Coordinates of C-alpha atoms and ligand atoms in Angstrom, one line a residue:
X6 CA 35.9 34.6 101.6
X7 CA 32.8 33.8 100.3
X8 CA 33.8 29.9 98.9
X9 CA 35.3 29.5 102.8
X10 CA 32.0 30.5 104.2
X11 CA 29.9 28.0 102.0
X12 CA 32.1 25.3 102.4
X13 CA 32.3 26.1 106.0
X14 CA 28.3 25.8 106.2
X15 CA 28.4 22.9 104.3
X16 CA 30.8 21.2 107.1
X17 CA 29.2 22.0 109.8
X18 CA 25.7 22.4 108.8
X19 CA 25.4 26.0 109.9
X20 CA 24.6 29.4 108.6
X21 CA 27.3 32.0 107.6
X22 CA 27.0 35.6 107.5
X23 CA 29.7 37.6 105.9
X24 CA 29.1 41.0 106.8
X25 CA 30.5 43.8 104.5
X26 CA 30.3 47.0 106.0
X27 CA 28.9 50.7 104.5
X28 CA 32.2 51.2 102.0
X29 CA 32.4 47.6 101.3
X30 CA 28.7 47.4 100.2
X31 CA 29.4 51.0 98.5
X32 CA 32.0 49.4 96.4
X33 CA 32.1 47.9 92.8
X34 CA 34.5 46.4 91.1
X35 CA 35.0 43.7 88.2
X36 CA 35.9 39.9 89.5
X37 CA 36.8 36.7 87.8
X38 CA 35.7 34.2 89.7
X39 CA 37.4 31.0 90.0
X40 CA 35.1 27.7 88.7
X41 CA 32.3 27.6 90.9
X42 CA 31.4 24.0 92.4
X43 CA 28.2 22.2 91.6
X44 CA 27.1 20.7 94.7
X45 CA 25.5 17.0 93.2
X46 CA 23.2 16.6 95.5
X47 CA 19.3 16.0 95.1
X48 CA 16.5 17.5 97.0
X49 CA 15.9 15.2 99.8
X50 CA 14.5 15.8 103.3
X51 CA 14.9 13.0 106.2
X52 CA 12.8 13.4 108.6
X53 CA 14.4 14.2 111.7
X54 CA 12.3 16.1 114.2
X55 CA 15.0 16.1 117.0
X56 CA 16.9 18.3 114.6
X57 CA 14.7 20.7 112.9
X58 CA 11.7 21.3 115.3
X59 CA 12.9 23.4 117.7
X60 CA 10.9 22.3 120.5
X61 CA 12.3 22.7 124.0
X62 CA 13.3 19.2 124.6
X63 CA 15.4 19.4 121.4
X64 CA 16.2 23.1 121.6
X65 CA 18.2 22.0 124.9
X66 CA 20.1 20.0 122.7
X67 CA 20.1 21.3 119.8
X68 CA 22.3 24.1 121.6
X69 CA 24.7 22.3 123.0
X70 CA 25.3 21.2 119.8
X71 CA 25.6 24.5 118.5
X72 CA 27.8 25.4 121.1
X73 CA 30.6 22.6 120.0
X74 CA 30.1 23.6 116.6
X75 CA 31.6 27.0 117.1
X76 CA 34.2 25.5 119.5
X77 CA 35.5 23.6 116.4
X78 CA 34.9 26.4 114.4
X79 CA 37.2 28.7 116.2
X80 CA 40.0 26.0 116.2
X81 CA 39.6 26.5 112.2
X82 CA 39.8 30.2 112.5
X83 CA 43.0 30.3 114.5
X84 CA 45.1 28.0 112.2
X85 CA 42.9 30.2 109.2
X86 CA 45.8 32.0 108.1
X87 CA 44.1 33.2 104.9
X88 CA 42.1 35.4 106.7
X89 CA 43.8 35.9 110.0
X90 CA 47.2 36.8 109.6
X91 CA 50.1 39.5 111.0
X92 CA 51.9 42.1 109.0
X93 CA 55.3 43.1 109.8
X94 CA 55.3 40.4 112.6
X95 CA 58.1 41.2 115.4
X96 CA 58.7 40.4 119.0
X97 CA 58.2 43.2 120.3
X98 CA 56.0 46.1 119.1
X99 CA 55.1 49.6 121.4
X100 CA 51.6 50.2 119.2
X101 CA 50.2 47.4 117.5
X102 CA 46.9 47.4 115.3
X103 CA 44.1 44.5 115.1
X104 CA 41.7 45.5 112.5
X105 CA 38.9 44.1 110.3
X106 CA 37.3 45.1 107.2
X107 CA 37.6 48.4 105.4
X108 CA 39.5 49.4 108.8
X109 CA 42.2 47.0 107.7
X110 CA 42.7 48.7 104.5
X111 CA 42.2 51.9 105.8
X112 CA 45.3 50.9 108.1
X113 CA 47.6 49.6 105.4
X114 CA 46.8 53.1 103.4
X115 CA 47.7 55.3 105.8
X116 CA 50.8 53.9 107.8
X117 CA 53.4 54.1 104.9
X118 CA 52.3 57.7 104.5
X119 CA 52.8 58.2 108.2
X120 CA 56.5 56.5 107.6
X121 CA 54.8 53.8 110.5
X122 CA 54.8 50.6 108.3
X123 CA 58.1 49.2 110.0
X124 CA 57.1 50.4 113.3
X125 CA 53.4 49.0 113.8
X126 CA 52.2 45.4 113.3
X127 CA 48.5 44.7 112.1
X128 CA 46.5 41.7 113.0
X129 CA 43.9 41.7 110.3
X130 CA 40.9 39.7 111.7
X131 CA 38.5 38.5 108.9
X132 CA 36.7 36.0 111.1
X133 CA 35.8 38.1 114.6
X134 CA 33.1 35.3 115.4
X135 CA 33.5 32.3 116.5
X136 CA 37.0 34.5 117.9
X137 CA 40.2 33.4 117.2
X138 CA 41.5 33.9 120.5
X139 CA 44.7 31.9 120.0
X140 CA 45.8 34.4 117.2
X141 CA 44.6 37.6 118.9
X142 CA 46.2 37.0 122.5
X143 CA 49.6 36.3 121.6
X144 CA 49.5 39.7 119.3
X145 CA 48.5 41.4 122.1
X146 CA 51.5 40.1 124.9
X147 CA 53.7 40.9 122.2
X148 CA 52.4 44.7 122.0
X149 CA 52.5 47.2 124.6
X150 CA 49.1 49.1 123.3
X151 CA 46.8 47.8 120.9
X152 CA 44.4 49.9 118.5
X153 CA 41.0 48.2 116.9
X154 CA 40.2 49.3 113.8
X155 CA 36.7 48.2 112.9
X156 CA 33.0 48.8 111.4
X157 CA 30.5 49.6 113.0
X158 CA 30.1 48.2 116.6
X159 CA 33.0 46.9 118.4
X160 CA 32.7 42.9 117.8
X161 CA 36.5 42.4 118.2
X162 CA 36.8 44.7 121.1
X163 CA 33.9 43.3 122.8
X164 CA 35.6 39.9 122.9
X165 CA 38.9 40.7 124.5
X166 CA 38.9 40.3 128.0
X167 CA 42.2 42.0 128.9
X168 CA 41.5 45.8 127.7
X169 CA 44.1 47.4 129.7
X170 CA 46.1 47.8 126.6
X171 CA 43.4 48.1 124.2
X172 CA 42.0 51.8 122.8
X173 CA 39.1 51.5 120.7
X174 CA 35.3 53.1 120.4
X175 CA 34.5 51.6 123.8
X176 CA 37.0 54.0 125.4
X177 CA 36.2 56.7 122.6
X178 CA 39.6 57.1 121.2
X179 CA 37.8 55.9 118.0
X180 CA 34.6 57.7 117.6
X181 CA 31.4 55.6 118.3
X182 CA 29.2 57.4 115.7
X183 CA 30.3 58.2 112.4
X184 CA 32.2 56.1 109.4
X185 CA 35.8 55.2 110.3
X186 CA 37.1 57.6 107.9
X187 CA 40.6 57.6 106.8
X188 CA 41.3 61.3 107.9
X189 CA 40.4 60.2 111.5
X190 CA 41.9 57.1 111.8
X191 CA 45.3 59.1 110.4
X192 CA 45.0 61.5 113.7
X193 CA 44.5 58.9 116.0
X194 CA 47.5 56.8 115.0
X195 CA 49.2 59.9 114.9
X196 CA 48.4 61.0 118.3
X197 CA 49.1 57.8 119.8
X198 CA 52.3 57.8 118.3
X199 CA 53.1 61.2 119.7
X200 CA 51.6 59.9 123.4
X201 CA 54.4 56.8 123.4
X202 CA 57.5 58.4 121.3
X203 CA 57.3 56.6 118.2
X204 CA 58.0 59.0 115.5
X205 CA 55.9 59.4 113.3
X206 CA 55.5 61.6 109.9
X207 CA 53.7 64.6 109.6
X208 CA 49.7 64.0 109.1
X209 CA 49.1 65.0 105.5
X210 CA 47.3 68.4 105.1
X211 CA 44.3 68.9 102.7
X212 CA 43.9 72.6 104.0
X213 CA 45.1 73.5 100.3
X214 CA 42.7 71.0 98.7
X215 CA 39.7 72.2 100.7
X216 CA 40.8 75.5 99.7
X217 CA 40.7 75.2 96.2
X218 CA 37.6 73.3 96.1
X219 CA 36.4 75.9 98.6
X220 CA 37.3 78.5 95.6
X221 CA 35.1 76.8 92.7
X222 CA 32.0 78.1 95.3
X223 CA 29.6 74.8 94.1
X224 CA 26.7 74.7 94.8
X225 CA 25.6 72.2 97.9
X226 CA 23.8 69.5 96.0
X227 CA 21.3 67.2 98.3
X228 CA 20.7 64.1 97.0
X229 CA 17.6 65.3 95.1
X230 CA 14.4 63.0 93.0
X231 CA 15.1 62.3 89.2
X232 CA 13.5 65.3 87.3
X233 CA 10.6 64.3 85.8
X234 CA 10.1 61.5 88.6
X235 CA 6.8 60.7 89.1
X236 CA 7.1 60.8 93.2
X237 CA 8.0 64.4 92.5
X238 CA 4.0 65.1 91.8
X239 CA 2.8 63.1 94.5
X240 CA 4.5 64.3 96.9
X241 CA 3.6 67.7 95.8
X242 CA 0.3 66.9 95.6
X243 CA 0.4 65.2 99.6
X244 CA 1.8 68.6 100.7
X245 CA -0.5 70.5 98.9
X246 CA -3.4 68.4 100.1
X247 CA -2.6 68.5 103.9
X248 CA -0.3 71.3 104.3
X249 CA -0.1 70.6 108.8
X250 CA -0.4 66.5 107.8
X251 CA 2.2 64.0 109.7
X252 CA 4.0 62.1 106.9
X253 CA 5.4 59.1 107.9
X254 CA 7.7 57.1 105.0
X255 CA 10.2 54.1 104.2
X256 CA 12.7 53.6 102.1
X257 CA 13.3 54.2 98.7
X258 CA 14.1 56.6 96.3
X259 CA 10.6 58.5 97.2
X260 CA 13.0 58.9 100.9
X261 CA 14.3 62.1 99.1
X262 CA 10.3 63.7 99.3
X263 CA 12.0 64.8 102.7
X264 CA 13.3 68.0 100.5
X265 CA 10.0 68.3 99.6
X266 CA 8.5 68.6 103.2
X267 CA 6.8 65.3 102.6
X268 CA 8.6 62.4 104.3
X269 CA 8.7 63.1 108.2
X270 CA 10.0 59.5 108.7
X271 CA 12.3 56.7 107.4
X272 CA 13.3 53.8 109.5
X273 CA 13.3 50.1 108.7
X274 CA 11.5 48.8 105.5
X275 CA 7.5 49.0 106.2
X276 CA 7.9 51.3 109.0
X277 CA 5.5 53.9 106.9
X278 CA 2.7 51.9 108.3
X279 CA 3.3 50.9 111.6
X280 CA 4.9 54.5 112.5
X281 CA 1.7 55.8 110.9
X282 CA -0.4 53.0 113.1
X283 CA 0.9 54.3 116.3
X284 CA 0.6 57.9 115.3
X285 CA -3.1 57.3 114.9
X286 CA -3.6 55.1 118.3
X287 CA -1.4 57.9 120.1
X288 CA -3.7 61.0 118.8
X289 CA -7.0 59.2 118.8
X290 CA -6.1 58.1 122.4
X291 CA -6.1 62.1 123.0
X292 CA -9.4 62.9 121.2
X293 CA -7.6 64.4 118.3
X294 CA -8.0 63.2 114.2
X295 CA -4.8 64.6 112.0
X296 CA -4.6 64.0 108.6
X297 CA -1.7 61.5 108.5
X298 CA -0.2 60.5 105.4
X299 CA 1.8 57.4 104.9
X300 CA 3.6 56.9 102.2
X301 CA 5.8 53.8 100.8
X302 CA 7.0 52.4 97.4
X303 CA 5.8 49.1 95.9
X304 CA 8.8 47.2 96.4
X305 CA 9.0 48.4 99.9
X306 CA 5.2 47.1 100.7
X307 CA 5.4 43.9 98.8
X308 CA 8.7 43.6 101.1
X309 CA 7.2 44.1 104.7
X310 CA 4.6 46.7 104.1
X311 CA 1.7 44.0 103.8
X312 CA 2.1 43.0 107.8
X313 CA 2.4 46.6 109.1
X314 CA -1.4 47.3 107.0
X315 CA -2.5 44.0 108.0
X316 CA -2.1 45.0 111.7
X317 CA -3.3 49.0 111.0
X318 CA -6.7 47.5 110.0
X319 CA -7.0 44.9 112.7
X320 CA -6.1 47.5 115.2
X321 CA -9.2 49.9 113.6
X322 CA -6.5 52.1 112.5
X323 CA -7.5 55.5 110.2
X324 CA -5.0 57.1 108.0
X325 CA -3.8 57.1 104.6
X326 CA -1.7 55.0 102.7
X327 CA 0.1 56.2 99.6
X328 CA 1.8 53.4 97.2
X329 CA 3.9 55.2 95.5
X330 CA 3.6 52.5 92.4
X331 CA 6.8 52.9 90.0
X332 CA 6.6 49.3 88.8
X333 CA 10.3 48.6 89.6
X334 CA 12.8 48.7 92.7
X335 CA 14.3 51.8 91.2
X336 CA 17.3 52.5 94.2
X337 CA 19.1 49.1 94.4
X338 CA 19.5 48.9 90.7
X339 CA 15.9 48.6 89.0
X340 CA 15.1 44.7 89.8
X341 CA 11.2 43.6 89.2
X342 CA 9.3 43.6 91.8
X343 CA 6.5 40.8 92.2
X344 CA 4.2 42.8 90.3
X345 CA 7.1 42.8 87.4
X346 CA 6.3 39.0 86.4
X347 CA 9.5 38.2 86.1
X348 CA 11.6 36.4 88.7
X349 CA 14.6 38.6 89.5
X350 CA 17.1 36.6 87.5
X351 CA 14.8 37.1 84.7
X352 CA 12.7 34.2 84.5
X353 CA 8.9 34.5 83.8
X354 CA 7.1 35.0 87.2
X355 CA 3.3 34.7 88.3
X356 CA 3.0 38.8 88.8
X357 CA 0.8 39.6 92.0
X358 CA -1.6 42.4 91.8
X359 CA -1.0 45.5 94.7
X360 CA -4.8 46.2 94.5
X361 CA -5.9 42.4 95.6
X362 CA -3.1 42.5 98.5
X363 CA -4.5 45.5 99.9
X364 CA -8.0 44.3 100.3
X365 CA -6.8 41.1 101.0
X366 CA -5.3 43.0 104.5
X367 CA -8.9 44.0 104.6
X368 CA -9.2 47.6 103.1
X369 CA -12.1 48.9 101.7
X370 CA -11.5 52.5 100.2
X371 CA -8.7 51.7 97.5
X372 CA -8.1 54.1 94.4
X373 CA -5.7 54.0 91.6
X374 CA -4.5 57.5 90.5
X375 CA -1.9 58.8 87.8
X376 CA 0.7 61.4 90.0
X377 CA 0.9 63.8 87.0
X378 CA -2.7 64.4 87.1
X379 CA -2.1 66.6 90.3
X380 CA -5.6 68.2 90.5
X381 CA -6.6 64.8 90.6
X382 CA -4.3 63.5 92.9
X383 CA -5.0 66.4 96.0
X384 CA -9.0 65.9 95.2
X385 CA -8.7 62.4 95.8
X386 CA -6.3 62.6 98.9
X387 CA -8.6 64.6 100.4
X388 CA -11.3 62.5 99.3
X389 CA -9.7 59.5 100.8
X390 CA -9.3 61.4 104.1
X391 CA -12.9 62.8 104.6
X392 CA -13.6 58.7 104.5
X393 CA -11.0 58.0 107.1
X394 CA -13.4 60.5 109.1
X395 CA -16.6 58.6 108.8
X396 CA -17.5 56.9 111.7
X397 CA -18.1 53.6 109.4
X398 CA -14.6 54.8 107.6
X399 CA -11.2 52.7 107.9
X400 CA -7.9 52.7 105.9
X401 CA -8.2 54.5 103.0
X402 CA -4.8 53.1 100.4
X403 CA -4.3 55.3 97.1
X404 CA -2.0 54.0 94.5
X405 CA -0.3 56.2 93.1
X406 CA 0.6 54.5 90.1
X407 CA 3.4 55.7 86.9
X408 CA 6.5 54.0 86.1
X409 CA 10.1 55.3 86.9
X410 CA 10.7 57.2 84.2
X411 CA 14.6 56.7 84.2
X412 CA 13.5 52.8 83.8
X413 CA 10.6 53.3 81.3
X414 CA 12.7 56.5 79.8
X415 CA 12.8 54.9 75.6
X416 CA 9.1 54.0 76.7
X417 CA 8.4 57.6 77.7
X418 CA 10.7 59.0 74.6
X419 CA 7.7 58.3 72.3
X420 CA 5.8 61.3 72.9
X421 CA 8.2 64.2 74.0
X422 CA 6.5 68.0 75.0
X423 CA 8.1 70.5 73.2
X424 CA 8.2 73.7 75.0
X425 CA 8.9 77.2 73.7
X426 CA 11.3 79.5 75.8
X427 CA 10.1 83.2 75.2
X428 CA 11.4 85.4 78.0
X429 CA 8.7 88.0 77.0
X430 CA 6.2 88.4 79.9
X431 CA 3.3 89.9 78.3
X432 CA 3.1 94.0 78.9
X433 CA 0.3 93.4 81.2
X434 CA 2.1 92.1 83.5
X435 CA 4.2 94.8 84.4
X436 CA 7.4 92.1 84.6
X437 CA 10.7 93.8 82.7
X438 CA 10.8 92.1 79.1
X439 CA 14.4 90.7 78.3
X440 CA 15.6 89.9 74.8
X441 CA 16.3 86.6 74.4
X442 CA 19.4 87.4 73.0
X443 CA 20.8 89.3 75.9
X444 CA 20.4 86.6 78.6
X445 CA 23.7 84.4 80.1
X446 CA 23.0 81.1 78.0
X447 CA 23.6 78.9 80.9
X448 CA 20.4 80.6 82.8
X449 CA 18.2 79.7 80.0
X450 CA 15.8 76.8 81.2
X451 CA 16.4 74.0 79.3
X452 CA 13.5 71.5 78.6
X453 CA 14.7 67.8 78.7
X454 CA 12.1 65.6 76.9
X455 CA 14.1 62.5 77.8
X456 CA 13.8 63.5 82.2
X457 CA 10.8 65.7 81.7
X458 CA 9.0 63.1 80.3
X459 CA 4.9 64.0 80.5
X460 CA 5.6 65.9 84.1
X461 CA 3.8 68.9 84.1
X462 CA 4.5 69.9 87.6
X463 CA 6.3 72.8 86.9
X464 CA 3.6 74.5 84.6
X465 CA 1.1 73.7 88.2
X466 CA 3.9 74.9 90.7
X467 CA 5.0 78.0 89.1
X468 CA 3.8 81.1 90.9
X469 CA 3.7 83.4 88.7
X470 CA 1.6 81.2 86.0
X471 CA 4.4 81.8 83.7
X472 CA 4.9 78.5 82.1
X473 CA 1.3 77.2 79.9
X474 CA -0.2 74.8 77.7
X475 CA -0.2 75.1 74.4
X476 CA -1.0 72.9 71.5
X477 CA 2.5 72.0 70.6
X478 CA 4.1 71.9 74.1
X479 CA 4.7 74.8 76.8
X480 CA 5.2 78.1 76.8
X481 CA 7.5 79.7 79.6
X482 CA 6.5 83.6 79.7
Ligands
SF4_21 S1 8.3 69.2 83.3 FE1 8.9 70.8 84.7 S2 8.7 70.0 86.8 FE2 8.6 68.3 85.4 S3 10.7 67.6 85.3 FE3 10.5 69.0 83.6 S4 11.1 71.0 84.5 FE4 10.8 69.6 86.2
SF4_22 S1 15.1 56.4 89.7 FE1 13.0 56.5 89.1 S2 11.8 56.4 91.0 FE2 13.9 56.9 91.6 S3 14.0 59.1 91.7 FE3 14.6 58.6 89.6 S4 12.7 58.6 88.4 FE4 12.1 58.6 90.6

């Protein structure tokens, strides 16, 4: 698809978006590209203000233009037959299936197990705007019912104007919240089958595999923080800090504080700050100061966390913002950020310093902190927030600053903590002493110097005060 959507820009002077959907984007595989074009062309910029100010005048027609554009587009798409095309064409079909993206496959997958692929034709639609309306209405006067199969929002659907034969989300015999997953898609067809006599095979059970995977009683695993990751302390700290705080967040690993009782919100990349903003404005409004804590990574603010700050301290906002500093954009796949100095295909890049774009959006209270240092860390939280407080007080941003430690982890290797496992509470403590040698091996604690790193968060956590310094490491009593 892709080389059809670049040469189609290049022909018509207009921007393509392919749009892979959640399994799509999920997806990996290995692919050998065909030789890749060099477009000879040098930089060179005519001036042309009728075409690239969009003023009014020219916006007028400027659209029209547009608008034949995607005329002549569509005529492309219907004769496209690469990416619009019928399987198990026929004159006459009772159900027949238009589908697009991972709905497609899903629909190829499951009608052979059904015993349906003779008996339903797909459309496969890889090209739902401009719409190929000369491929999709003759399908549909050749079918007596039609099902759409598509992610996320109903973009096919939407655009046939005839739906008296059409089931889809918009009638809700395909959920409209939720992933098109196969195991619904299989009931529907099946169902619809039943409704109009076509036979059909039985639906596959997975009662016995959800049985037996039922029977190995695992554990329920949440997506959970690296151990050893440095977001781990902050977070603790944050809670610790301001136990009845509002913690507005973004996205990013650091997402998964929510386990930690940390994160109160995720939406769209900077929203930390502006969610945090209107938090403030709503509860100053109503005479009332709560410690509110934003928090958001470094990728995430050099992204679009700048503006939202910008506008907090314009706006005489007060809260707290956290930059949770791992010097990388550890959840797409560790790729510098622009405080890295390198361009993300590797070259040398001019790095950009977190503490000079803060006050540059007008900040005056900014302190760097270390996350492991947790003493520190809730001292200077609180610190941060008696100065929100003043009446001469303002934002207050803490960076909270220690590398990923699964992308600095050979870095981190050189100096491992060695801990000592004793299971022997000392008498005074009244605990019952086990022998070492009488415990289940697999509920020994296990230290990992290569995830551990220099974390001591569980030696500051434990209740009991059972795990402590010593010279050469830890001791767990
Ligand atoms: S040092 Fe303790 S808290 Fe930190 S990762 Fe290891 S076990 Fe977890
Ligand atoms: S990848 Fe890095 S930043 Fe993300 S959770 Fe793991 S240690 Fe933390």
């Amino acid at each position: 698809m892709l080389p059809i959507a670049f040469n189609l820009s290049e022909k018509f002077e207009i921007p393509v978006i392919l749009r892979p959907v959640l399994r799509v984007s999920h997806a990996q595989q290995t692919i050998t590209f065909n030789p890749i074009p060099r477009i000879e062309r040098k930089a060179n910029f005519p001036r042309n203000p009728q075409r690239w100010s969009a003023t009014p005048r020219f916006r007028f027609i400027l659209h029209k233009q547009l608008n034949m554009k995607l005329q002549k587009i569509a005529e492309e798409f219907n004769s496209m037959i690469s990416l619009n095309f019928i399987e198990n064409d026929r004159e006459k079909a009772v159900l027949g299936i238009i589908a697009g993206g991972i709905g497609y496959a899903i629909a190829r997958d499951i009608l052979p197990e059904l015993g349906l692929q003779k008996d339903i034709p797909i459309l496969k639609i890889g090209t739902p705007f401009p719409f190929p309306t000369e491929v999709v209405e003759p399908f549909i006067q050749k079918c007596d019912h039609i099902l759409i199969l598509e992610e996320t929002e109903p973009v096919i659907e939407l655009q046939i104007r005839d739906k008296s034969k059409i089931y889809g989300r918009l009638d809700g015999m395909i959920p409209n919240e939720g992933e098109m997953l196969p195991e619904v898609i299989t009931q529907v067809i099946s169902n619809l089958c039943k409704r109009y006599s076509i036979p059909v095979g039985e639906v596959p059970s997975t009662e016995s595999l959800e049985k037996m995977v039922a029977g190995l009683g695992l554990p329920i695993r949440r997506p959970t923080l690296c151990s050893g990751c440095p977001h781990r302390s902050s977070f603790y700290a944050l809670k610790k800090a301001f136990p009845n705080g509002i913690f507005p967040s973004d996205i990013g690993c650091y997402t998964l504080g929510m386990n930690m009782e940390s994160v109160d919100t995720c939406h769209d990349m900077g929203a930390a700050i502006t969610i945090a903003s209107g938090l403030y404005q709503a509860y100053h409004q109503d005479g009332k100061e709560i410690p509110i804590i934003a928090t958001i990574g470094d990728s995430t603010f050099y992204h679009s966390g700048a503006q939202g700050l910008l506008n907090a301290v314009y706006n005489g906002a007060k809260f707290i913002l956290v930059i949770l500093d791992n010097s990388i954009t550890a959840m797409t796949g560790m790729q510098p950020t622009p405080e890295s100095g390198v361009t993300a295909d590797g070259h040398p890049g001019t790095s950009l310093s977190i503490e000079e774009l803060v006050k540059g959006c007008g900040v005056k209270y900014i302190r760097v902190v270390n996350p492991y240092d947790i003493k520190v860390m809730i001292r200077e939280t609180q610190k941060a927030y008696k100065y929100t407080q003043q009446p001469d007080g303002g934002m207050a941003v803490l960076i909270a600053r220690y590398p990923c430690i699964i992308y600095q982890k050979e870095q981190l290797k050189v100096n491992p903590i060695k801990v000592e496992i004793r299971h022997l509470p000392p008498p005074e403590r009244g605990l019952p002493q086990v022998k070492s040698g009488e415990m289940d091996k697999s509920l020994l604690p296990v230290f990992q110097d290569e995830v551990c790193g220099q974390c001591d968060t569980c030696m500051i956590q434990c209740p009991e005060g059972a795990i402590s310094k010593t010279e050469d490491g830890y001791v767990i009593d």
